[in-house]
mmCIF file of C-alpha atoms in Angstrom:
data_model
loop_
_atom_site.group_PDB
_atom_site.id
_atom_site.type_symbol
_atom_site.label_atom_id
_atom_site.label_comp_id
_atom_site.label_asym_id
_atom_site.label_seq_id
_atom_site.Cartn_x
_atom_site.Cartn_y
_atom_site.Cartn_z
ATOM 1 C CA MET A 1 -0.079 0.267 -0.227
ATOM 2 C CA GLU A 2 2.785 2.206 1.175
ATOM 3 C CA ASP A 3 4.519 1.730 -2.143
ATOM 4 C CA GLU A 4 1.150 2.548 -4.230
ATOM 5 C CA LEU A 5 0.900 5.594 -2.296
ATOM 6 C CA LYS A 6 4.611 6.493 -3.248
ATOM 7 C CA PHE A 7 4.191 5.736 -6.791
ATOM 8 C CA SER A 8 1.032 7.487 -6.917
ATOM 9 C CA MET A 9 2.689 11.095 -5.581
ATOM 10 C CA ARG A 10 4.878 10.779 -9.227
ATOM 11 C CA PHE A 11 1.706 12.599 -10.565
ATOM 12 C CA PHE A 12 2.301 15.582 -8.231
ATOM 13 C CA SER A 13 5.665 16.006 -9.377
ATOM 14 C CA ASP A 14 4.907 19.429 -11.123
ATOM 15 C CA GLN A 15 4.437 20.448 -7.446
ATOM 16 C CA GLN A 16 7.307 19.399 -5.965
ATOM 17 C CA LEU A 17 5.872 16.868 -3.053
ATOM 18 C CA CYS A 18 8.146 17.032 -0.064
ATOM 19 C CA TYR A 19 7.827 13.676 2.216
ATOM 20 C CA ALA A 20 9.809 12.148 4.941
ATOM 21 C CA ASP A 21 11.390 8.918 4.860
ATOM 22 C CA LEU A 22 10.907 6.004 7.405
ATOM 23 C CA LEU A 23 14.605 4.891 7.875
ATOM 24 C CA PRO A 24 16.641 2.661 9.914
ATOM 25 C CA PRO A 25 19.458 4.201 11.946
ATOM 26 C CA SER A 26 22.060 3.209 9.294
ATOM 27 C CA GLU A 27 21.150 5.684 7.143
ATOM 28 C CA VAL A 28 20.140 8.530 9.177
ATOM 29 C CA LEU A 29 22.944 8.432 10.931
ATOM 30 C CA PRO A 30 24.920 9.207 7.810
ATOM 31 C CA ARG A 31 22.282 11.731 6.671
ATOM 32 C CA ILE A 32 23.053 13.989 10.207
ATOM 33 C CA GLU A 33 27.000 13.479 9.261
ATOM 34 C CA VAL A 34 26.293 14.755 5.936
ATOM 35 C CA ALA A 35 24.616 17.779 7.259
ATOM 36 C CA VAL A 36 27.304 18.832 9.685
ATOM 37 C CA LEU A 37 29.870 18.504 7.497
ATOM 38 C CA ASN A 38 27.771 20.893 5.091
ATOM 39 C CA PHE A 39 27.492 23.452 7.967
ATOM 40 C CA LEU A 40 31.030 23.300 8.820
ATOM 41 C CA ARG A 41 31.494 23.760 5.070
ATOM 42 C CA ILE A 42 29.612 26.642 5.074
ATOM 43 C CA LEU A 43 31.210 28.328 7.831
ATOM 44 C CA THR A 44 34.850 27.985 6.629
ATOM 45 C CA SER A 45 33.730 28.838 2.815
ATOM 46 C CA PRO A 46 35.446 32.695 2.038
ATOM 47 C CA ALA A 47 31.846 33.824 2.234
ATOM 48 C CA PRO A 48 29.757 32.195 4.915
ATOM 49 C CA ALA A 49 26.019 32.170 3.858
ATOM 50 C CA ILE A 50 24.156 31.067 6.959
ATOM 51 C CA SER A 51 21.978 34.147 7.589
ATOM 52 C CA ASP A 52 18.584 32.486 6.874
ATOM 53 C CA LEU A 53 17.159 29.148 7.541
ATOM 54 C CA SER A 54 14.978 27.899 4.666
ATOM 55 C CA LEU A 55 11.926 25.611 5.801
ATOM 56 C CA VAL A 56 9.658 23.745 3.720
ATOM 57 C CA ALA A 57 6.590 25.880 4.996
ATOM 58 C CA ARG A 58 3.805 24.194 7.380
ATOM 59 C CA ASN A 59 0.747 26.109 6.909
ATOM 60 C CA SER A 60 -2.538 25.330 4.916
ATOM 61 C CA SER A 61 -1.583 27.582 1.659
ATOM 62 C CA ASN A 62 1.770 25.349 1.258
ATOM 63 C CA GLY A 63 -0.798 22.160 1.675
ATOM 64 C CA ARG A 64 -2.048 20.561 -1.088
ATOM 65 C CA VAL A 65 -4.614 17.304 -1.503
ATOM 66 C CA SER A 66 -4.071 14.113 -3.107
ATOM 67 C CA GLU A 67 -6.926 12.773 -4.729
ATOM 68 C CA GLY A 68 -6.185 9.275 -4.714
ATOM 69 C CA ILE A 69 -5.383 8.475 -8.045
ATOM 70 C CA LEU A 70 -4.398 4.671 -7.745
ATOM 71 C CA THR A 71 -6.025 4.172 -4.513
ATOM 72 C CA GLU A 72 -9.214 5.405 -2.441
ATOM 73 C CA VAL A 73 -7.431 7.066 0.078
ATOM 74 C CA SER A 74 -6.853 11.122 0.028
ATOM 75 C CA TRP A 75 -4.564 12.879 2.136
ATOM 76 C CA ILE A 76 -2.330 16.204 2.660
ATOM 77 C CA PHE A 77 0.407 16.982 1.401
ATOM 78 C CA LEU A 78 3.204 19.834 1.390
ATOM 79 C CA SER A 79 4.796 21.072 -1.525
ATOM 80 C CA ARG A 80 8.567 22.607 -1.644
ATOM 81 C CA SER A 81 7.544 26.125 -0.996
ATOM 82 C CA SER A 82 9.536 27.497 1.598
ATOM 83 C CA CYS A 83 9.815 29.941 4.332
ATOM 84 C CA THR A 84 12.900 31.785 5.623
ATOM 85 C CA ARG A 85 13.787 32.429 9.133
ATOM 86 C CA SER A 86 16.056 35.401 9.951
ATOM 87 C CA LEU A 87 18.946 34.383 11.688
ATOM 88 C CA MET A 88 20.400 38.149 12.479
ATOM 89 C CA ARG A 89 17.797 38.535 15.400
ATOM 90 C CA ALA A 90 18.735 36.488 18.672
ATOM 91 C CA ASN A 91 15.611 34.973 19.280
ATOM 92 C CA ALA A 92 16.130 33.041 15.993
ATOM 93 C CA ALA A 93 19.632 32.277 16.416
ATOM 94 C CA LYS A 94 18.266 30.464 19.620
ATOM 95 C CA ALA A 95 16.393 28.547 17.082
ATOM 96 C CA PHE A 96 19.184 27.561 15.123
ATOM 97 C CA VAL A 97 20.976 26.418 17.675
ATOM 98 C CA ARG A 98 18.305 24.309 18.830
ATOM 99 C CA VAL A 99 18.328 22.700 15.195
ATOM 100 C CA TRP A 100 21.509 21.123 16.302
ATOM 101 C CA LYS A 101 21.376 20.812 19.427
ATOM 102 C CA VAL A 102 18.004 18.185 18.932
ATOM 103 C CA MET A 103 19.821 16.404 15.927
ATOM 104 C CA GLU A 104 23.139 15.961 18.209
ATOM 105 C CA MET A 105 20.617 14.237 21.119
ATOM 106 C CA CYS A 106 19.219 12.168 18.247
ATOM 107 C CA TYR A 107 22.543 11.162 17.056
ATOM 108 C CA LYS A 108 23.547 10.052 20.084
ATOM 109 C CA ILE A 109 20.298 8.319 21.147
ATOM 110 C CA LEU A 110 20.038 6.190 17.386
ATOM 111 C CA ALA A 111 24.444 5.445 17.928
ATOM 112 C CA GLU A 112 23.279 3.670 21.408
ATOM 113 C CA GLY A 113 20.335 1.636 19.587
ATOM 114 C CA LYS A 114 17.895 3.419 21.762
ATOM 115 C CA ARG A 115 14.003 5.463 21.656
ATOM 116 C CA VAL A 116 12.858 8.141 23.563
ATOM 117 C CA THR A 117 9.076 9.871 23.637
ATOM 118 C CA GLN A 118 9.147 13.542 22.507
ATOM 119 C CA ARG A 119 8.635 14.107 26.542
ATOM 120 C CA GLU A 120 11.738 12.151 27.325
ATOM 121 C CA LEU A 121 13.591 13.856 24.700
ATOM 122 C CA TYR A 122 12.419 17.351 25.897
ATOM 123 C CA TYR A 123 13.632 16.556 29.326
ATOM 124 C CA LYS A 124 17.135 15.198 28.192
ATOM 125 C CA LEU A 125 17.294 18.551 26.137
ATOM 126 C CA ILE A 126 16.614 21.106 29.116
ATOM 127 C CA CYS A 127 18.979 19.103 31.022
ATOM 128 C CA ASP A 128 22.237 19.216 29.051
ATOM 129 C CA SER A 129 21.400 22.729 27.076
ATOM 130 C CA PRO A 130 18.893 24.551 29.712
ATOM 131 C CA ASP A 131 19.553 27.947 27.827
ATOM 132 C CA TYR A 132 18.183 26.819 24.512
ATOM 133 C CA PHE A 133 15.042 24.784 25.790
ATOM 134 C CA SER A 134 12.195 26.147 28.115
ATOM 135 C CA SER A 135 9.261 24.425 26.736
ATOM 136 C CA GLN A 136 8.212 21.386 25.346
ATOM 137 C CA LEU A 137 6.548 23.371 22.580
ATOM 138 C CA GLU A 138 10.089 24.785 21.402
ATOM 139 C CA ALA A 139 11.453 20.875 21.558
ATOM 140 C CA ASN A 140 8.087 19.799 19.573
ATOM 141 C CA ARG A 141 8.694 22.675 17.001
ATOM 142 C CA THR A 142 12.378 21.867 16.528
ATOM 143 C CA ILE A 143 12.214 18.114 15.776
ATOM 144 C CA GLN A 144 9.586 19.423 12.922
ATOM 145 C CA VAL A 145 12.467 21.662 11.760
ATOM 146 C CA CYS A 146 14.932 19.018 11.946
ATOM 147 C CA ILE A 147 12.526 16.701 9.694
ATOM 148 C CA ILE A 148 12.613 19.500 7.091
ATOM 149 C CA TYR A 149 15.252 21.819 7.464
ATOM 150 C CA LYS A 150 16.709 22.746 4.286
ATOM 151 C CA ASN A 151 20.552 23.553 3.610
ATOM 152 C CA CYS A 152 20.459 27.025 1.932
ATOM 153 C CA ALA A 153 24.018 26.269 0.391
ATOM 154 C CA ALA A 154 22.310 23.636 -2.232
ATOM 155 C CA PRO A 155 21.594 25.141 -5.585
ATOM 156 C CA ASP A 156 18.211 22.966 -5.491
ATOM 157 C CA VAL A 157 17.201 23.543 -1.981
ATOM 158 C CA VAL A 158 17.402 19.846 -0.844
ATOM 159 C CA ALA A 159 15.953 18.828 2.393
ATOM 160 C CA LEU A 160 18.699 18.020 5.055
ATOM 161 C CA LEU A 161 17.406 15.062 6.764
ATOM 162 C CA ARG A 162 14.136 14.176 5.438
ATOM 163 C CA CYS A 163 12.978 11.467 7.885
ATOM 164 C CA SER A 164 10.174 10.744 10.050
ATOM 165 C CA ARG A 165 10.250 11.039 13.892
ATOM 166 C CA TYR A 166 10.050 7.726 14.027
ATOM 167 C CA SER A 167 13.531 7.540 12.216
ATOM 168 C CA LEU A 168 14.953 9.789 14.165
ATOM 169 C CA GLY A 169 14.607 7.709 17.224
ATOM 170 C CA ILE A 170 11.717 9.665 18.607
ATOM 171 C CA MET A 171 8.860 6.893 19.658
ATOM 172 C CA ALA A 172 5.197 8.111 19.700
ATOM 173 C CA SER A 173 3.448 8.104 22.825
ATOM 174 C CA SER A 174 0.362 6.481 22.263
ATOM 175 C CA ARG A 175 -2.853 6.763 24.303
ATOM 176 C CA GLY A 176 -4.750 4.516 21.743
ATOM 177 C CA LEU A 177 -7.092 0.904 22.788
ATOM 178 C CA VAL A 178 -7.674 -1.284 20.360
ATOM 179 C CA ALA A 179 -10.587 -3.965 20.721
ATOM 180 C CA GLY A 180 -13.032 -6.298 19.346
ATOM 181 C CA ARG A 181 -12.978 -9.367 16.443
ATOM 182 C CA LEU A 182 -8.906 -9.035 16.096
ATOM 183 C CA LEU A 183 -6.001 -11.216 16.755
ATOM 184 C CA LEU A 184 -2.864 -9.578 17.581
ATOM 185 C CA GLN A 185 0.483 -11.523 17.461
ATOM 186 C CA GLU A 186 4.163 -9.892 17.718
ATOM 187 C CA PRO A 187 6.396 -12.353 15.548
ATOM 188 C CA LYS A 188 7.355 -15.419 17.708
ATOM 189 C CA GLN A 189 4.888 -13.964 20.743
ATOM 190 C CA GLU A 190 1.634 -14.905 21.810
ATOM 191 C CA VAL A 191 -1.482 -14.085 20.054
ATOM 192 C CA VAL A 192 -3.772 -11.819 21.679
ATOM 193 C CA ASP A 193 -7.186 -11.638 21.568
ATOM 194 C CA CYS A 194 -8.822 -8.455 21.584
ATOM 195 C CA SER A 195 -12.108 -9.627 21.931
ATOM 196 C CA ILE A 196 -11.397 -10.740 25.585
ATOM 197 C CA CYS A 197 -8.734 -7.715 27.083
ATOM 198 C CA GLY A 198 -11.726 -6.461 29.201
ATOM 199 C CA SER A 199 -13.355 -3.145 28.851
ATOM 200 C CA SER A 200 -10.475 -1.006 28.954
ATOM 201 C CA GLY A 201 -9.299 -2.811 25.372
ATOM 202 C CA HIS A 202 -5.951 -3.870 24.252
ATOM 203 C CA ALA A 203 -3.136 -0.736 24.702
ATOM 204 C CA ILE A 204 -1.820 0.103 21.400
ATOM 205 C CA SER A 205 2.204 0.151 21.419
ATOM 206 C CA GLY A 206 3.889 3.125 20.438
ATOM 207 C CA ASP A 207 6.381 1.199 18.738
ATOM 208 C CA LEU A 208 5.850 1.860 14.935
ATOM 209 C CA ASP A 209 8.165 -1.064 14.052
ATOM 210 C CA LEU A 210 6.466 -3.253 16.293
ATOM 211 C CA LEU A 211 3.322 -2.367 15.138
ATOM 212 C CA ASP A 212 3.893 -2.846 11.598
ATOM 213 C CA ASN A 213 5.512 -6.298 11.839
ATOM 214 C CA LEU A 214 2.476 -7.256 13.573
ATOM 215 C CA ILE A 215 0.446 -10.648 12.442
ATOM 216 C CA LEU A 216 -3.392 -9.798 12.140
ATOM 217 C CA LYS A 217 -6.130 -11.720 11.968
ATOM 218 C CA SER A 218 -9.983 -10.712 11.711
ATOM 219 C CA ASP A 219 -13.432 -12.485 10.695
ATOM 220 C CA ALA A 220 -14.653 -8.628 11.501
ATOM 221 C CA ARG A 221 -16.837 -6.931 8.938
ATOM 222 C CA TYR A 222 -16.566 -3.609 10.233
ATOM 223 C CA ILE A 223 -13.680 -1.246 11.573
ATOM 224 C CA ILE A 224 -15.302 1.502 13.862
ATOM 225 C CA VAL A 225 -12.980 4.383 14.849
ATOM 226 C CA VAL A 226 -14.406 6.059 18.296
ATOM 227 C CA GLU A 227 -13.649 9.510 19.303
ATOM 228 C CA LYS A 228 -13.774 9.295 23.322
ATOM 229 C CA HIS A 229 -12.692 7.001 25.723
ATOM 230 C CA ALA A 230 -15.858 6.548 27.427
ATOM 231 C CA ILE A 231 -18.121 5.623 24.495
ATOM 232 C CA PHE A 232 -15.207 2.919 23.484
ATOM 233 C CA GLN A 233 -15.493 1.457 27.020
ATOM 234 C CA ARG A 234 -19.236 1.330 26.961
ATOM 235 C CA LEU A 235 -19.266 -0.103 23.539
ATOM 236 C CA VAL A 236 -16.955 -2.822 24.641
ATOM 237 C CA GLU A 237 -18.697 -3.540 27.697
ATOM 238 C CA ASP A 238 -21.668 -4.361 25.985
ATOM 239 C CA ARG A 239 -19.785 -6.415 23.516
ATOM 240 C CA VAL A 240 -21.075 -4.397 20.523
ATOM 241 C CA PHE A 241 -18.237 -5.894 18.354
ATOM 242 C CA ASN A 242 -20.326 -9.527 18.623
ATOM 243 C CA GLN A 243 -23.546 -8.207 17.437
ATOM 244 C CA ILE A 244 -21.612 -5.796 14.723
ATOM 245 C CA PRO A 245 -18.687 -8.208 14.001
ATOM 246 C CA SER A 246 -16.072 -5.560 14.314
ATOM 247 C CA ILE A 247 -12.839 -4.012 15.638
ATOM 248 C CA LEU A 248 -13.098 -0.601 17.625
ATOM 249 C CA ILE A 249 -10.046 1.650 18.003
ATOM 250 C CA THR A 250 -9.907 4.711 19.952
ATOM 251 C CA ALA A 251 -6.972 7.454 20.297
ATOM 252 C CA LYS A 252 -8.781 8.762 23.427
ATOM 253 C CA GLY A 253 -9.474 12.193 21.594
ATOM 254 C CA TYR A 254 -7.156 13.770 18.978
ATOM 255 C CA PRO A 255 -5.235 10.990 17.566
ATOM 256 C CA ASP A 256 -1.744 9.848 18.373
ATOM 257 C CA ILE A 257 0.680 8.780 15.748
ATOM 258 C CA ALA A 258 0.523 4.822 17.030
ATOM 259 C CA THR A 259 -2.903 4.659 16.753
ATOM 260 C CA ARG A 260 -3.553 6.420 12.934
ATOM 261 C CA PHE A 261 -0.474 3.964 12.040
ATOM 262 C CA LEU A 262 -2.226 0.742 13.831
ATOM 263 C CA LEU A 263 -5.431 1.899 11.737
ATOM 264 C CA HIS A 264 -3.574 2.222 8.546
ATOM 265 C CA ARG A 265 -1.901 -0.632 9.254
ATOM 266 C CA MET A 266 -5.728 -2.309 9.689
ATOM 267 C CA SER A 267 -6.604 -0.581 6.623
ATOM 268 C CA ARG A 268 -3.741 -2.663 4.663
ATOM 269 C CA ALA A 269 -4.342 -5.846 6.219
ATOM 270 C CA PHE A 270 -8.158 -5.817 5.757
ATOM 271 C CA PRO A 271 -9.074 -3.523 2.469
ATOM 272 C CA GLU A 272 -12.557 -4.790 2.037
ATOM 273 C CA LEU A 273 -13.510 -3.530 5.479
ATOM 274 C CA PRO A 274 -15.249 -0.234 5.882
ATOM 275 C CA ILE A 275 -13.814 2.011 7.956
ATOM 276 C CA LEU A 276 -16.459 4.250 9.951
ATOM 277 C CA ALA A 277 -16.143 7.135 12.804
ATOM 278 C CA LEU A 278 -18.212 7.653 15.488
ATOM 279 C CA VAL A 279 -17.531 11.243 16.769
ATOM 280 C CA ASP A 280 -19.180 13.923 18.474
ATOM 281 C CA TRP A 281 -21.316 16.376 16.138
ATOM 282 C CA ASN A 282 -19.492 18.895 16.993
ATOM 283 C CA PRO A 283 -16.206 21.281 15.010
ATOM 284 C CA ALA A 284 -13.522 19.106 17.201
ATOM 285 C CA GLY A 285 -15.062 15.655 16.465
ATOM 286 C CA LEU A 286 -15.015 16.373 13.434
ATOM 287 C CA ALA A 287 -11.466 17.871 13.119
ATOM 288 C CA ILE A 288 -10.504 14.500 14.701
ATOM 289 C CA LEU A 289 -12.119 12.771 11.658
ATOM 290 C CA CYS A 290 -10.842 14.807 9.172
ATOM 291 C CA THR A 291 -6.684 14.382 11.202
ATOM 292 C CA PHE A 292 -7.590 10.175 10.731
ATOM 293 C CA LYS A 293 -8.656 10.315 7.319
ATOM 294 C CA PHE A 294 -6.544 12.877 5.694
ATOM 295 C CA GLY A 295 -3.571 13.733 7.891
ATOM 296 C CA SER A 296 -2.793 16.948 9.051
ATOM 297 C CA ILE A 297 -0.736 20.145 8.006
ATOM 298 C CA GLY A 298 1.825 19.572 10.609
ATOM 299 C CA MET A 299 2.683 16.063 9.659
ATOM 300 C CA GLY A 300 2.386 16.958 6.150
ATOM 301 C CA LEU A 301 5.500 15.458 5.091
ATOM 302 C CA GLU A 302 4.394 11.879 6.861
ATOM 303 C CA ALA A 303 0.745 12.107 6.190
ATOM 304 C CA TYR A 304 0.725 9.752 3.204
ATOM 305 C CA ARG A 305 2.047 7.160 5.972
ATOM 306 C CA TYR A 306 -1.117 7.626 8.026
ATOM 307 C CA ALA A 307 -4.434 8.645 6.053
ATOM 308 C CA CYS A 308 -7.068 6.014 6.060
ATOM 309 C CA ASN A 309 -10.766 5.959 3.541
ATOM 310 C CA VAL A 310 -12.780 6.889 7.040
ATOM 311 C CA LYS A 311 -16.570 7.433 6.627
ATOM 312 C CA TRP A 312 -18.280 9.501 8.739
ATOM 313 C CA LEU A 313 -20.823 7.144 10.678
ATOM 314 C CA GLY A 314 -22.022 9.958 12.839
ATOM 315 C CA LEU A 315 -23.118 11.779 14.943
ATOM 316 C CA ARG A 316 -24.523 13.929 11.802
ATOM 317 C CA GLY A 317 -27.181 16.410 11.589
ATOM 318 C CA ASP A 318 -29.796 13.635 10.606
ATOM 319 C CA ASP A 319 -29.296 12.072 14.212
ATOM 320 C CA LEU A 320 -30.099 15.385 16.086
ATOM 321 C CA GLN A 321 -34.028 14.143 15.819
ATOM 322 C CA LEU A 322 -32.840 11.373 18.575
ATOM 323 C CA ILE A 323 -31.503 14.202 20.508
ATOM 324 C CA LEU A 324 -33.485 16.272 23.335
ATOM 325 C CA GLU A 325 -33.035 19.933 22.749
ATOM 326 C CA GLU A 326 -31.818 20.254 26.656
ATOM 327 C CA ALA A 327 -29.057 17.945 25.692
ATOM 328 C CA LEU A 328 -27.322 20.232 22.776
ATOM 329 C CA VAL A 329 -24.729 22.801 24.077
ATOM 330 C CA PRO A 330 -24.102 25.866 22.580
ATOM 331 C CA LEU A 331 -20.698 25.928 20.455
ATOM 332 C CA LYS A 332 -17.760 27.688 22.400
ATOM 333 C CA PRO A 333 -15.502 30.247 21.070
ATOM 334 C CA LYS A 334 -12.656 27.257 20.038
ATOM 335 C CA ASP A 335 -15.402 25.499 18.116
ATOM 336 C CA TYR A 336 -16.006 28.537 15.999
ATOM 337 C CA GLN A 337 -12.182 28.622 15.232
ATOM 338 C CA ILE A 338 -11.817 24.947 14.572
ATOM 339 C CA ALA A 339 -14.948 25.465 12.031
ATOM 340 C CA LYS A 340 -13.351 28.837 10.772
ATOM 341 C CA SER A 341 -10.146 26.540 10.286
ATOM 342 C CA LEU A 342 -12.011 23.528 8.475
ATOM 343 C CA MET A 343 -13.805 25.422 5.933
ATOM 344 C CA SER A 344 -10.596 27.293 4.750
ATOM 345 C CA SER A 345 -9.516 23.411 3.588
ATOM 346 C CA ASP A 346 -9.531 22.844 0.086
ATOM 347 C CA ILE A 347 -9.740 19.093 1.170
ATOM 348 C CA PHE A 348 -12.758 19.339 3.446
ATOM 349 C CA PRO A 349 -15.556 17.486 1.390
ATOM 350 C CA GLU A 350 -18.801 19.038 0.172
ATOM 351 C CA THR A 351 -21.133 16.855 2.529
ATOM 352 C CA TYR A 352 -18.524 17.688 5.576
ATOM 353 C CA ARG A 353 -18.914 21.375 4.813
ATOM 354 C CA GLU A 354 -22.720 21.299 4.590
ATOM 355 C CA GLU A 355 -22.604 19.914 8.212
ATOM 356 C CA LEU A 356 -20.170 22.168 9.513
ATOM 357 C CA ALA A 357 -22.298 24.700 8.558
ATOM 358 C CA LEU A 358 -25.205 23.868 10.021
ATOM 359 C CA MET A 359 -23.126 23.320 13.222
ATOM 360 C CA VAL A 360 -22.213 26.597 13.007
ATOM 361 C CA GLN A 361 -25.865 27.967 11.653
ATOM 362 C CA ASN A 362 -27.539 26.556 14.721
ATOM 363 C CA GLY A 363 -24.221 27.578 17.455
ATOM 364 C CA GLN A 364 -24.863 24.524 18.787
ATOM 365 C CA ARG A 365 -23.253 20.917 19.336
ATOM 366 C CA ALA A 366 -24.393 17.648 20.523
ATOM 367 C CA GLU A 367 -22.282 14.653 22.339
ATOM 368 C CA ILE A 368 -22.411 10.969 21.344
ATOM 369 C CA GLU A 369 -23.267 10.796 25.645
ATOM 370 C CA ALA A 370 -26.668 12.719 24.326
ATOM 371 C CA LEU A 371 -28.157 9.485 23.089
ATOM 372 C CA TYR A 372 -28.593 7.765 26.644
ATOM 373 C CA PHE A 373 -31.465 8.920 26.890
ATOM 374 C CA HIS A 374 -33.244 6.451 25.057
ATOM 375 C CA GLY A 375 -31.347 3.842 27.121
ATOM 376 C CA TYR A 376 -27.719 2.769 27.849
ATOM 377 C CA ASP A 377 -28.059 -0.048 25.197
ATOM 378 C CA PHE A 378 -29.363 2.395 22.757
ATOM 379 C CA LEU A 379 -25.732 3.133 21.451
ATOM 380 C CA GLY A 380 -25.150 -0.446 19.982
ATOM 381 C CA LYS A 381 -28.761 -0.417 18.112
ATOM 382 C CA PHE A 382 -27.817 3.057 16.829
ATOM 383 C CA ILE A 383 -24.468 2.145 15.458
ATOM 384 C CA GLY A 384 -26.028 -1.032 13.782
ATOM 385 C CA LYS A 385 -29.074 0.634 12.052
ATOM 386 C CA LYS A 386 -26.583 3.081 10.557
ATOM 387 C CA ILE A 387 -24.752 0.173 8.845
ATOM 388 C CA VAL A 388 -27.499 -1.821 7.654
ATOM 389 C CA GLN A 389 -28.784 1.701 5.998
ATOM 390 C CA ALA A 390 -25.071 2.266 4.778
ATOM 391 C CA ASN A 391 -25.760 5.709 6.460
ATOM 392 C CA TYR A 392 -22.498 6.962 6.449
ATOM 393 C CA ILE A 393 -20.402 9.438 4.138
#
């Protein structure tokens, strides 16, 4: 599947697509070494030219959309349009130093054969270089810069590392859970039956290598992505996956990389299974669905590796008839901000746009829990009816 996606990228060569490779340490270490050598060469040249740092622009104007020429999956990607950060200002110079500090730390981690989470890396950085790192956000942004930093001296402005976070030794910190009709098996390990893991489900590992090498077996007919942990627990406790032969997966809110990776992995292992999303009827729920479906601008270099053909099962506007007026909640300012961002996206489907416009027009949102008015066992019936009627978009 990944090979097909990379092949389809050739259709976008006129837009100069950027993407990050998933590489072993044996290839990443030399890339870091070459980056350092190139920088030293620039420093020792007769006319050093390091006043500017050219970066691949990570904003909506530089985002492009693949329409799934060879597959049904569409995803966000970034073109080679760049923005320039001046190094003449003191605060910008610090940001420049942070890039090399992160690369140095990643080099050490890879050389030792270790992996760390972004949080662990942050604490290592503030202990090692407290003058340059004061927040987790600074560390996260610098990691992204390491992925897409460009060598300004190169005539074709090639990317410096062009590899994924995981390739840098940075492991996903997973919140995700999976349950239902799925058998998981690590190589040479015992089989895990996700239908007997209790209401908490089976925890998804943050090790992407492990996830990629899992042996997956299932007799399910659907994969259901659940936005909220509490709803996931209710569905597992009610064993909805026996009534509706399905695999249930949740990221407990906004999706982390590991959960997205496993969902993508299952979509490759079971390409015939529809992937259906159950989210709140609000802009945040829709944003979560779209992240699973298309990826995000912030990870535009890696989106093709995690995007899936997710369909919107509910909640949707035509489900509001099942919800009491008193259960509808006014939209918050944050909801309007998310709605504005979604509306500005070229990738946003027209059917989703109409639903979002209805939310904004009504100024209200509905949570899945509002369906409990009909009884705690109603949610499974609600999902089953919509699936039988193929009522998803």
